GROMACS .gro file of C-alpha atoms in nm:
model
  442
    1SER     CA    1   0.000   0.000   0.000
    2CYS     CA    2   0.295   0.235   0.055
    3LEU     CA    3   0.388   0.205  -0.313
    4CYS     CA    4   0.037   0.225  -0.455
    5GLY     CA    5  -0.169   0.408  -0.191
    6SER     CA    6  -0.177   0.763  -0.062
    7ALA     CA    7   0.134   0.974  -0.019
    8PRO     CA    8   0.156   1.006   0.362
    9CYS     CA    9   0.211   0.634   0.415
   10LEU     CA   10   0.559   0.670   0.265
   11LEU     CA   11   0.671   0.887   0.554
   12CYS     CA   12   0.408   0.824   0.820
   13GLY     CA   13   0.651   0.619   1.028
   14CYS     CA   14   0.906   0.897   1.073
   15CYS     CA   15   0.690   1.205   1.007
   16PRO     CA   16   0.348   1.149   1.160
   17SER     CA   17   0.256   1.517   1.120
   18ALA     CA   18   0.328   1.523   0.745
   19LYS     CA   19   0.052   1.672   0.532
   20ASN     CA   20  -0.078   1.504   0.219
   21SER     CA   21  -0.044   1.813   0.000
   22THR     CA   22   0.313   1.882   0.112
   23ILE     CA   23   0.433   1.523   0.082
   24SER     CA   24   0.295   1.485  -0.271
   25ARG     CA   25   0.468   1.804  -0.381
   26LEU     CA   26   0.794   1.701  -0.219
   27LEU     CA   27   0.793   1.359  -0.387
   28PHE     CA   28   0.734   1.508  -0.732
   29THR     CA   29   1.011   1.758  -0.656
   30PHE     CA   30   1.233   1.464  -0.559
   31PHE     CA   31   1.173   1.315  -0.906
   32LEU     CA   32   1.281   1.647  -1.058
   33PHE     CA   33   1.595   1.661  -0.842
   34LEU     CA   34   1.671   1.298  -0.928
   35GLY     CA   35   1.659   1.379  -1.299
   36THR     CA   36   1.873   1.687  -1.235
   37LEU     CA   37   2.132   1.475  -1.054
   38VAL     CA   38   2.147   1.231  -1.346
   39SER     CA   39   2.192   1.526  -1.585
   40ILE     CA   40   2.474   1.669  -1.373
   41ILE     CA   41   2.650   1.333  -1.370
   42MET     CA   42   2.621   1.307  -1.749
   43ILE     CA   43   2.767   1.653  -1.808
   44ILE     CA   44   3.072   1.594  -1.585
   45PRO     CA   45   3.369   1.580  -1.827
   46GLY     CA   46   3.509   1.255  -1.688
   47VAL     CA   47   3.177   1.076  -1.720
   48GLU     CA   48   3.097   1.235  -2.055
   49LYS     CA   49   3.420   1.096  -2.199
   50GLU     CA   50   3.315   0.744  -2.104
   51LEU     CA   51   2.958   0.766  -2.237
   52HIS     CA   52   3.068   0.690  -2.594
   53LYS     CA   53   3.179   0.344  -2.478
   54LEU     CA   54   2.819   0.246  -2.413
   55PRO     CA   55   2.676   0.024  -2.691
   56GLY     CA   56   2.513   0.221  -2.971
   57PHE     CA   57   2.618   0.568  -2.861
   58CYS     CA   58   2.880   0.640  -3.130
   59GLU     CA   59   2.806   0.405  -3.416
   60GLY     CA   60   2.708   0.653  -3.688
   61SER     CA   61   2.361   0.724  -3.820
   62GLY     CA   62   2.210   0.433  -3.634
   63SER     CA   63   2.342   0.544  -3.298
   64VAL     CA   64   2.128   0.616  -2.997
   65LEU     CA   65   2.176   0.989  -3.039
   66GLY     CA   66   2.129   0.978  -3.416
   67LEU     CA   67   2.462   1.137  -3.510
   68GLN     CA   68   2.617   1.092  -3.853
   69GLY     CA   69   2.931   0.885  -3.889
   70ASN     CA   70   3.157   1.179  -3.981
   71VAL     CA   71   3.103   1.352  -3.648
   72ASP     CA   72   3.289   1.258  -3.333
   73CYS     CA   73   2.986   1.226  -3.107
   74SER     CA   74   3.201   1.190  -2.795
   75SER     CA   75   3.229   1.571  -2.804
   76PHE     CA   76   2.867   1.641  -2.724
   77LEU     CA   77   2.738   1.329  -2.553
   78GLY     CA   78   2.695   1.511  -2.221
   79HIS     CA   79   2.517   1.802  -2.389
   80LYS     CA   80   2.280   1.577  -2.583
   81ALA     CA   81   2.221   1.350  -2.285
   82VAL     CA   82   2.112   1.651  -2.076
   83TYR     CA   83   1.874   1.756  -2.355
   84ARG     CA   84   1.715   1.412  -2.361
   85MET     CA   85   1.695   1.395  -1.983
   86GLY     CA   86   1.528   1.737  -1.984
   87PHE     CA   87   1.283   1.616  -2.250
   88ALA     CA   88   1.200   1.310  -2.039
   89MET     CA   89   1.132   1.515  -1.725
   90ALA     CA   90   0.927   1.769  -1.919
   91ALA     CA   91   0.722   1.492  -2.082
   92PHE     CA   92   0.667   1.326  -1.742
   93PHE     CA   93   0.533   1.643  -1.579
   94PHE     CA   94   0.330   1.736  -1.888
   95LEU     CA   95   0.164   1.394  -1.867
   96PHE     CA   96   0.056   1.453  -1.507
   97ALA     CA   97  -0.044   1.813  -1.580
   98ALA     CA   98  -0.279   1.681  -1.848
   99LEU     CA   99  -0.410   1.400  -1.625
  100THR     CA  100  -0.491   1.633  -1.335
  101VAL     CA  101  -0.658   1.918  -1.525
  102CYS     CA  102  -0.961   2.050  -1.332
  103VAL     CA  103  -0.918   1.816  -1.034
  104ARG     CA  104  -1.120   1.997  -0.766
  105SER     CA  105  -1.109   1.752  -0.475
  106SER     CA  106  -0.972   1.418  -0.366
  107LYS     CA  107  -1.307   1.261  -0.459
  108ASP     CA  108  -1.199   1.284  -0.823
  109PRO     CA  109  -1.047   0.945  -0.923
  110ARG     CA  110  -0.759   1.130  -1.092
  111ALA     CA  111  -0.652   1.272  -0.756
  112ALA     CA  112  -0.523   0.926  -0.668
  113LEU     CA  113  -0.288   0.947  -0.967
  114HIS     CA  114  -0.138   1.260  -0.815
  115ASN     CA  115  -0.119   1.145  -0.452
  116GLY     CA  116  -0.035   0.778  -0.493
  117PHE     CA  117   0.114   0.503  -0.710
  118TRP     CA  118   0.467   0.634  -0.656
  119PHE     CA  119   0.644   0.314  -0.754
  120PHE     CA  120   0.464   0.309  -1.088
  121LYS     CA  121   0.534   0.679  -1.139
  122PHE     CA  122   0.903   0.607  -1.098
  123LEU     CA  123   0.876   0.328  -1.358
  124VAL     CA  124   0.699   0.567  -1.596
  125LEU     CA  125   0.977   0.826  -1.553
  126VAL     CA  126   1.245   0.562  -1.616
  127GLY     CA  127   1.058   0.438  -1.923
  128ILE     CA  128   1.022   0.787  -2.070
  129THR     CA  129   1.390   0.856  -2.001
  130VAL     CA  130   1.504   0.539  -2.179
  131GLY     CA  131   1.277   0.617  -2.472
  132ALA     CA  132   1.409   0.974  -2.494
  133PHE     CA  133   1.760   0.846  -2.563
  134TYR     CA  134   1.632   0.674  -2.877
  135ILE     CA  135   1.501   0.997  -3.032
  136PRO     CA  136   1.685   1.049  -3.365
  137ASP     CA  137   1.894   1.363  -3.353
  138GLY     CA  138   1.804   1.535  -3.679
  139THR     CA  139   1.635   1.863  -3.592
  140PHE     CA  140   1.552   1.755  -3.236
  141THR     CA  141   1.839   1.943  -3.070
  142SER     CA  142   1.778   2.272  -3.250
  143VAL     CA  143   1.398   2.259  -3.204
  144TRP     CA  144   1.414   2.150  -2.840
  145PHE     CA  145   1.660   2.433  -2.774
  146TYR     CA  146   1.383   2.687  -2.846
  147PHE     CA  147   1.137   2.495  -2.627
  148GLY     CA  148   1.398   2.520  -2.352
  149VAL     CA  149   1.445   2.894  -2.412
  150VAL     CA  150   1.071   2.968  -2.385
  151GLY     CA  151   1.024   2.743  -2.081
  152SER     CA  152   1.329   2.890  -1.908
  153PHE     CA  153   1.204   3.245  -1.964
  154LEU     CA  154   0.869   3.157  -1.806
  155PHE     CA  155   1.039   2.986  -1.509
  156ILE     CA  156   1.262   3.292  -1.457
  157LEU     CA  157   0.941   3.497  -1.432
  158ILE     CA  158   0.810   3.252  -1.171
  159GLN     CA  159   1.139   3.290  -0.984
  160LEU     CA  160   1.094   3.667  -0.992
  161VAL     CA  161   0.739   3.642  -0.853
  162LEU     CA  162   0.865   3.421  -0.570
  163LEU     CA  163   1.160   3.652  -0.504
  164ILE     CA  164   0.942   3.964  -0.488
  165ASP     CA  165   0.695   3.785  -0.261
  166PHE     CA  166   0.981   3.660  -0.040
  167ALA     CA  167   1.127   4.013  -0.016
  168HIS     CA  168   0.792   4.166   0.084
  169SER     CA  169   0.723   3.890   0.339
  170TRP     CA  170   1.073   3.927   0.485
  171SER     CA  171   1.039   4.303   0.528
  172GLN     CA  172   0.689   4.281   0.675
  173ARG     CA  173   0.792   4.016   0.926
  174TRP     CA  174   1.093   4.211   1.050
  175LEU     CA  175   0.896   4.536   1.073
  176ARG     CA  176   0.625   4.353   1.265
  177ASN     CA  177   0.888   4.218   1.503
  178ALA     CA  178   1.024   4.572   1.544
  179ASP     CA  179   0.678   4.695   1.644
  180GLU     CA  180   0.636   4.413   1.895
  181GLY     CA  181   0.982   4.397   2.051
  182ASN     CA  182   1.332   4.540   2.028
  183ALA     CA  183   1.275   4.803   1.760
  184LYS     CA  184   1.636   4.925   1.742
  185GLY     CA  185   1.772   4.573   1.694
  186TRP     CA  186   1.532   4.485   1.412
  187TYR     CA  187   1.579   4.817   1.235
  188ALA     CA  188   1.957   4.775   1.263
  189ALA     CA  189   1.930   4.427   1.111
  190LEU     CA  190   1.721   4.566   0.824
  191CYS     CA  191   1.979   4.837   0.758
  192ILE     CA  192   2.270   4.593   0.769
  193ILE     CA  193   2.110   4.342   0.530
  194THR     CA  194   2.008   4.622   0.292
  195PHE     CA  195   2.362   4.765   0.299
  196ILE     CA  196   2.512   4.421   0.229
  197PHE     CA  197   2.282   4.366  -0.070
  198TYR     CA  198   2.358   4.708  -0.220
  199ALA     CA  199   2.732   4.674  -0.153
  200ALA     CA  200   2.736   4.334  -0.325
  201SER     CA  201   2.541   4.480  -0.619
  202ILE     CA  202   2.784   4.772  -0.659
  203ALA     CA  203   3.085   4.541  -0.639
  204ALA     CA  204   2.929   4.308  -0.898
  205LEU     CA  205   2.857   4.601  -1.132
  206VAL     CA  206   3.218   4.717  -1.112
  207LEU     CA  207   3.341   4.366  -1.192
  208LEU     CA  208   3.100   4.341  -1.486
  209TYR     CA  209   3.235   4.665  -1.630
  210ILE     CA  210   3.594   4.546  -1.581
  211TYR     CA  211   3.564   4.192  -1.721
  212TYR     CA  212   3.278   4.212  -1.975
  213THR     CA  213   3.347   4.549  -2.140
  214LYS     CA  214   3.639   4.714  -2.315
  215PRO     CA  215   3.720   5.086  -2.362
  216LYS     CA  216   3.654   5.039  -2.734
  217GLY     CA  217   3.379   4.808  -2.850
  218CYS     CA  218   3.158   4.573  -2.647
  219THR     CA  219   2.872   4.821  -2.693
  220GLU     CA  220   2.603   4.566  -2.612
  221GLY     CA  221   2.758   4.478  -2.276
  222LYS     CA  222   2.797   4.842  -2.177
  223ALA     CA  223   2.437   4.911  -2.276
  224PHE     CA  224   2.295   4.614  -2.085
  225ILE     CA  225   2.487   4.696  -1.766
  226SER     CA  226   2.406   5.068  -1.781
  227ILE     CA  227   2.035   5.018  -1.854
  228ASN     CA  228   1.992   4.773  -1.568
  229LEU     CA  229   2.188   5.004  -1.336
  230ILE     CA  230   1.954   5.293  -1.420
  231LEU     CA  231   1.643   5.074  -1.378
  232CYS     CA  232   1.767   4.950  -1.039
  233LEU     CA  233   1.823   5.311  -0.925
  234ILE     CA  234   1.472   5.402  -1.040
  235VAL     CA  235   1.299   5.120  -0.848
  236SER     CA  236   1.510   5.195  -0.539
  237VAL     CA  237   1.407   5.561  -0.543
  238VAL     CA  238   1.041   5.480  -0.614
  239SER     CA  239   1.029   5.232  -0.323
  240ILE     CA  240   1.093   5.513  -0.069
  241LEU     CA  241   0.879   5.789  -0.219
  242PRO     CA  242   0.633   5.936   0.035
  243LYS     CA  243   0.322   5.840  -0.166
  244ILE     CA  244   0.445   5.483  -0.206
  245GLN     CA  245   0.524   5.463   0.165
  246GLU     CA  246   0.177   5.596   0.245
  247ALA     CA  247   0.007   5.338   0.022
  248GLN     CA  248   0.241   5.055   0.128
  249PRO     CA  249   0.401   5.119   0.468
  250HIS     CA  250   0.597   4.793   0.449
  251SER     CA  251   0.771   4.870   0.119
  252GLY     CA  252   1.129   4.985   0.143
  253LEU     CA  253   1.491   4.944   0.043
  254LEU     CA  254   1.523   4.585   0.164
  255GLN     CA  255   1.302   4.459  -0.118
  256ALA     CA  256   1.464   4.695  -0.369
  257SER     CA  257   1.814   4.584  -0.268
  258LEU     CA  258   1.727   4.215  -0.308
  259ILE     CA  259   1.567   4.274  -0.649
  260THR     CA  260   1.871   4.480  -0.750
  261LEU     CA  261   2.110   4.201  -0.653
  262TYR     CA  262   1.909   3.942  -0.847
  263THR     CA  263   1.893   4.173  -1.150
  264ILE     CA  264   2.272   4.208  -1.146
  265TYR     CA  265   2.302   3.828  -1.132
  266VAL     CA  266   2.074   3.788  -1.435
  267THR     CA  267   2.279   4.055  -1.617
  268TRP     CA  268   2.596   3.861  -1.536
  269ALA     CA  269   2.440   3.538  -1.663
  270ALA     CA  270   2.339   3.716  -1.986
  271LEU     CA  271   2.686   3.863  -2.043
  272ALA     CA  272   2.837   3.517  -1.988
  273ASN     CA  273   2.651   3.408  -2.305
  274VAL     CA  274   2.772   3.692  -2.530
  275PRO     CA  275   2.926   3.503  -2.828
  276ALA     CA  276   3.232   3.730  -2.858
  277ARG     CA  277   3.561   3.624  -2.702
  278ARG     CA  278   3.684   3.982  -2.667
  279CYS     CA  279   3.380   4.087  -2.462
  280ASN     CA  280   3.325   3.760  -2.278
  281PRO     CA  281   3.633   3.611  -2.109
  282THR     CA  282   3.426   3.320  -1.977
  283LEU     CA  283   3.306   3.212  -2.324
  284LEU     CA  284   3.333   2.835  -2.364
  285LEU     CA  285   3.419   2.676  -2.699
  286ARG     CA  286   3.416   2.304  -2.768
  287ASN     CA  287   3.480   2.146  -3.105
  288SER     CA  288   3.424   1.805  -3.257
  289THR     CA  289   3.750   1.660  -3.124
  290ALA     CA  290   3.613   1.654  -2.769
  291SER     CA  291   3.908   1.860  -2.653
  292ALA     CA  292   3.939   2.225  -2.568
  293THR     CA  293   4.224   2.463  -2.622
  294ALA     CA  294   4.516   2.464  -2.384
  295THR     CA  295   4.378   2.762  -2.198
  296GLU     CA  296   4.029   2.608  -2.170
  297PRO     CA  297   4.032   2.271  -1.999
  298LEU     CA  298   3.715   2.066  -2.014
  299THR     CA  299   3.658   2.118  -1.643
  300SER     CA  300   3.577   2.483  -1.718
  301TRP     CA  301   3.248   2.371  -1.874
  302TRP     CA  302   3.089   2.450  -1.537
  303ASP     CA  303   3.094   2.828  -1.511
  304ALA     CA  304   3.000   3.038  -1.211
  305PRO     CA  305   2.665   3.171  -1.345
  306SER     CA  306   2.547   2.813  -1.401
  307ILE     CA  307   2.638   2.711  -1.046
  308VAL     CA  308   2.454   3.011  -0.900
  309GLY     CA  309   2.159   2.938  -1.130
  310LEU     CA  310   2.150   2.578  -1.007
  311LEU     CA  311   2.137   2.693  -0.644
  312ILE     CA  312   1.857   2.944  -0.719
  313PHE     CA  313   1.668   2.670  -0.905
  314ILE     CA  314   1.688   2.438  -0.604
  315LEU     CA  315   1.570   2.707  -0.361
  316CYS     CA  316   1.281   2.824  -0.582
  317THR     CA  317   1.164   2.470  -0.654
  318LEU     CA  318   1.161   2.386  -0.283
  319PHE     CA  319   0.982   2.718  -0.221
  320ILE     CA  320   0.710   2.614  -0.467
  321SER     CA  321   0.677   2.275  -0.300
  322LEU     CA  322   0.684   2.364   0.070
  323ARG     CA  323   0.473   2.670   0.126
  324SER     CA  324   0.206   2.904   0.002
  325SER     CA  325   0.245   3.280   0.015
  326ASP     CA  326   0.139   3.512   0.298
  327HIS     CA  327  -0.016   3.735   0.030
  328PRO     CA  328  -0.355   3.639  -0.122
  329GLN     CA  329  -0.264   3.807  -0.452
  330VAL     CA  330   0.042   3.584  -0.495
  331ASN     CA  331  -0.157   3.276  -0.397
  332LYS     CA  332  -0.414   3.363  -0.662
  333LEU     CA  333  -0.139   3.410  -0.922
  334MET     CA  334   0.041   3.088  -0.830
  335LEU     CA  335  -0.288   2.896  -0.784
  336THR     CA  336  -0.195   2.784  -0.432
  337GLU     CA  337  -0.486   2.926  -0.235
  338GLU     CA  338  -0.450   2.709   0.073
  339SER     CA  339  -0.619   2.969   0.290
  340GLY     CA  340  -0.958   2.876   0.149
  341ALA     CA  341  -0.898   2.541  -0.014
  342GLY     CA  342  -1.029   2.326   0.260
  343ALA     CA  343  -1.288   2.554   0.408
  344GLY     CA  344  -1.571   2.348   0.535
  345ALA     CA  345  -1.390   2.019   0.492
  346GLY     CA  346  -1.459   1.773   0.763
  347ALA     CA  347  -1.187   1.621   0.972
  348GLY     CA  348  -1.242   1.264   0.869
  349PRO     CA  349  -1.027   0.972   0.973
  350GLY     CA  350  -0.669   1.077   0.935
  351GLY     CA  351  -0.772   1.430   0.846
  352ALA     CA  352  -0.579   1.723   0.988
  353GLU     CA  353  -0.758   2.051   1.034
  354GLU     CA  354  -0.612   2.380   1.148
  355GLU     CA  355  -0.784   2.696   1.263
  356GLU     CA  356  -0.611   3.013   1.143
  357GLY     CA  357  -0.782   3.350   1.153
  358GLY     CA  358  -1.122   3.186   1.157
  359VAL     CA  359  -1.051   3.001   0.831
  360ARG     CA  360  -1.031   2.625   0.833
  361ARG     CA  361  -0.753   2.448   0.652
  362ALA     CA  362  -0.785   2.084   0.553
  363TYR     CA  363  -0.465   1.935   0.423
  364ASP     CA  364  -0.487   1.557   0.462
  365ASN     CA  365  -0.856   1.560   0.381
  366GLU     CA  366  -0.907   1.736   0.048
  367GLN     CA  367  -1.255   1.599  -0.017
  368ASP     CA  368  -1.415   1.944  -0.035
  369GLY     CA  369  -1.130   2.121  -0.213
  370VAL     CA  370  -0.767   2.068  -0.308
  371SER     CA  371  -0.500   2.269  -0.130
  372TYR     CA  372  -0.336   2.378  -0.455
  373ASN     CA  373  -0.389   2.344  -0.829
  374TYR     CA  374  -0.240   2.005  -0.921
  375SER     CA  375  -0.209   2.080  -1.292
  376PHE     CA  376  -0.043   2.419  -1.243
  377PHE     CA  377   0.204   2.264  -0.998
  378HIS     CA  378   0.311   2.011  -1.263
  379LEU     CA  379   0.343   2.288  -1.521
  380CYS     CA  380   0.576   2.472  -1.281
  381LEU     CA  381   0.792   2.160  -1.251
  382LEU     CA  382   0.785   2.122  -1.630
  383LEU     CA  383   0.921   2.475  -1.668
  384ALA     CA  384   1.176   2.403  -1.394
  385ALA     CA  385   1.295   2.096  -1.589
  386LEU     CA  386   1.344   2.309  -1.902
  387TYR     CA  387   1.524   2.577  -1.700
  388ILE     CA  388   1.768   2.333  -1.543
  389MET     CA  389   1.828   2.174  -1.885
  390MET     CA  390   1.932   2.511  -2.026
  391THR     CA  391   2.134   2.598  -1.716
  392LEU     CA  392   2.336   2.275  -1.725
  393THR     CA  393   2.417   2.325  -2.093
  394ASN     CA  394   2.503   2.696  -2.043
  395TRP     CA  395   2.230   2.781  -2.301
  396TYR     CA  396   2.471   2.657  -2.570
  397ARG     CA  397   2.370   2.468  -2.883
  398PRO     CA  398   2.558   2.285  -3.162
  399ASP     CA  399   2.601   2.472  -3.488
  400GLU     CA  400   2.454   2.350  -3.816
  401SER     CA  401   2.743   2.108  -3.872
  402LEU     CA  402   2.698   1.954  -3.525
  403GLN     CA  403   3.072   2.004  -3.473
  404VAL     CA  404   3.091   2.313  -3.248
  405LEU     CA  405   2.890   2.422  -2.946
  406ARG     CA  406   2.816   2.793  -2.961
  407SER     CA  407   2.648   3.048  -2.738
  408PRO     CA  408   2.369   3.220  -2.937
  409TRP     CA  409   2.250   3.578  -2.892
  410THR     CA  410   1.906   3.431  -2.823
  411ALA     CA  411   2.021   3.331  -2.475
  412VAL     CA  412   2.155   3.680  -2.407
  413TRP     CA  413   1.833   3.855  -2.505
  414VAL     CA  414   1.609   3.611  -2.317
  415LYS     CA  415   1.801   3.670  -1.993
  416ILE     CA  416   1.819   4.047  -2.036
  417CYS     CA  417   1.447   4.067  -2.117
  418SER     CA  418   1.369   3.857  -1.810
  419SER     CA  419   1.565   4.101  -1.592
  420TRP     CA  420   1.364   4.392  -1.738
  421ALA     CA  421   1.040   4.201  -1.686
  422GLY     CA  422   1.135   4.140  -1.323
  423LEU     CA  423   1.210   4.507  -1.256
  424LEU     CA  424   0.883   4.613  -1.421
  425LEU     CA  425   0.695   4.353  -1.218
  426TYR     CA  426   0.845   4.482  -0.894
  427LEU     CA  427   0.775   4.843  -0.999
  428TRP     CA  428   0.412   4.744  -1.058
  429THR     CA  429   0.384   4.600  -0.706
  430LEU     CA  430   0.489   4.945  -0.580
  431VAL     CA  431   0.262   5.164  -0.789
  432ALA     CA  432  -0.039   4.933  -0.822
  433PRO     CA  433  -0.212   5.062  -0.504
  434LEU     CA  434  -0.190   5.416  -0.645
  435VAL     CA  435  -0.302   5.321  -0.996
  436LEU     CA  436  -0.587   5.097  -0.870
  437PRO     CA  437  -0.702   5.259  -0.545
  438ASP     CA  438  -1.025   5.056  -0.529
  439ARG     CA  439  -0.846   4.720  -0.507
  440ASP     CA  440  -0.731   4.568  -0.178
  441PHE     CA  441  -0.352   4.510  -0.184
  442SER     CA  442  -0.318   4.441   0.187
   0.00000   0.00000   0.00000
């Protein structure tokens, strides 16, 4: 029954207080992390070198990866393996997103597919993964690259929503603590954290100007850094304007400093994909001989922006899985309205009810309403799978001859546009109460 029944039985022995909604989300997230771990192992240079020894991997047009005989496929096995692993995870979560569309309560038979049968889900994921490695190459890599670009852009927007929500919640909690207790201590902590974030942002900007621009040329890099610097200054000033403070007393420089730091990171990640050696000292180039130049050992395939992106991916995915927002507007946007999901649900056998502000929450018993939108949750994991696929491959793609991995301008523009979208989204959270005075933004 633990393999085929409801989710809590998997952990009921060691976590008796575990909630059905949380455990289901965590187990699906575990599947995503498991696929990510396999992808990381495949992209490690030492392992990638050995992949071509597997039967069928480098045998010409009939190979597992569909490469032609005149191409040394050992060059890009890790890259192509990550693409196929990303396709398998995306297909897995798309399948469950489709199966759980419009599931309103646990009375729906499809709810059991979401909350149970974990052993069979694992077999399905393994089966899809094995099948993905038999996809002929052809146009698959180039077409799937654009699917990954679009999915990654959407997941970056989700990351920005979560980051803005986290910043607002953080500031509100500390200001509330200041009102209730040691005001000087909490205000000092706010000032220190804000100073650290702005200091780190300024230092990062200086480094970007030093390493990713030149006195002559590199116009795009200078423009991107300067535009984002100006936009960050604008949102920082707007966040402390008297009218904004009057409409939103909890808004301030802490949120603006965190958004500024994240914007600088996204700018750095974009500049790391500029396909010009003179303006991008971290540009990676790999050719069909599976060897890099003397100054670029294969171990440099993991660059710093990718490592930071991997850490942010892990934190945001866990954030999606573990909690709902303190703000009703964010819950409505992310379709995780736990505050009203179980209202009126009875505490049946094994049910766990909580009273909070006069609103009942039913987690283990979702017979009257699910705690979150199952289908949207799977779509978020689908986008996360595409994002991690692009992150692990540095947003690079093989050229038309399948002999060189290059960084396209597409990756640069997608990341820069996502940073602008994030700043505009944060600016909207500041001015929305003034623009729409009749709406409740509490």
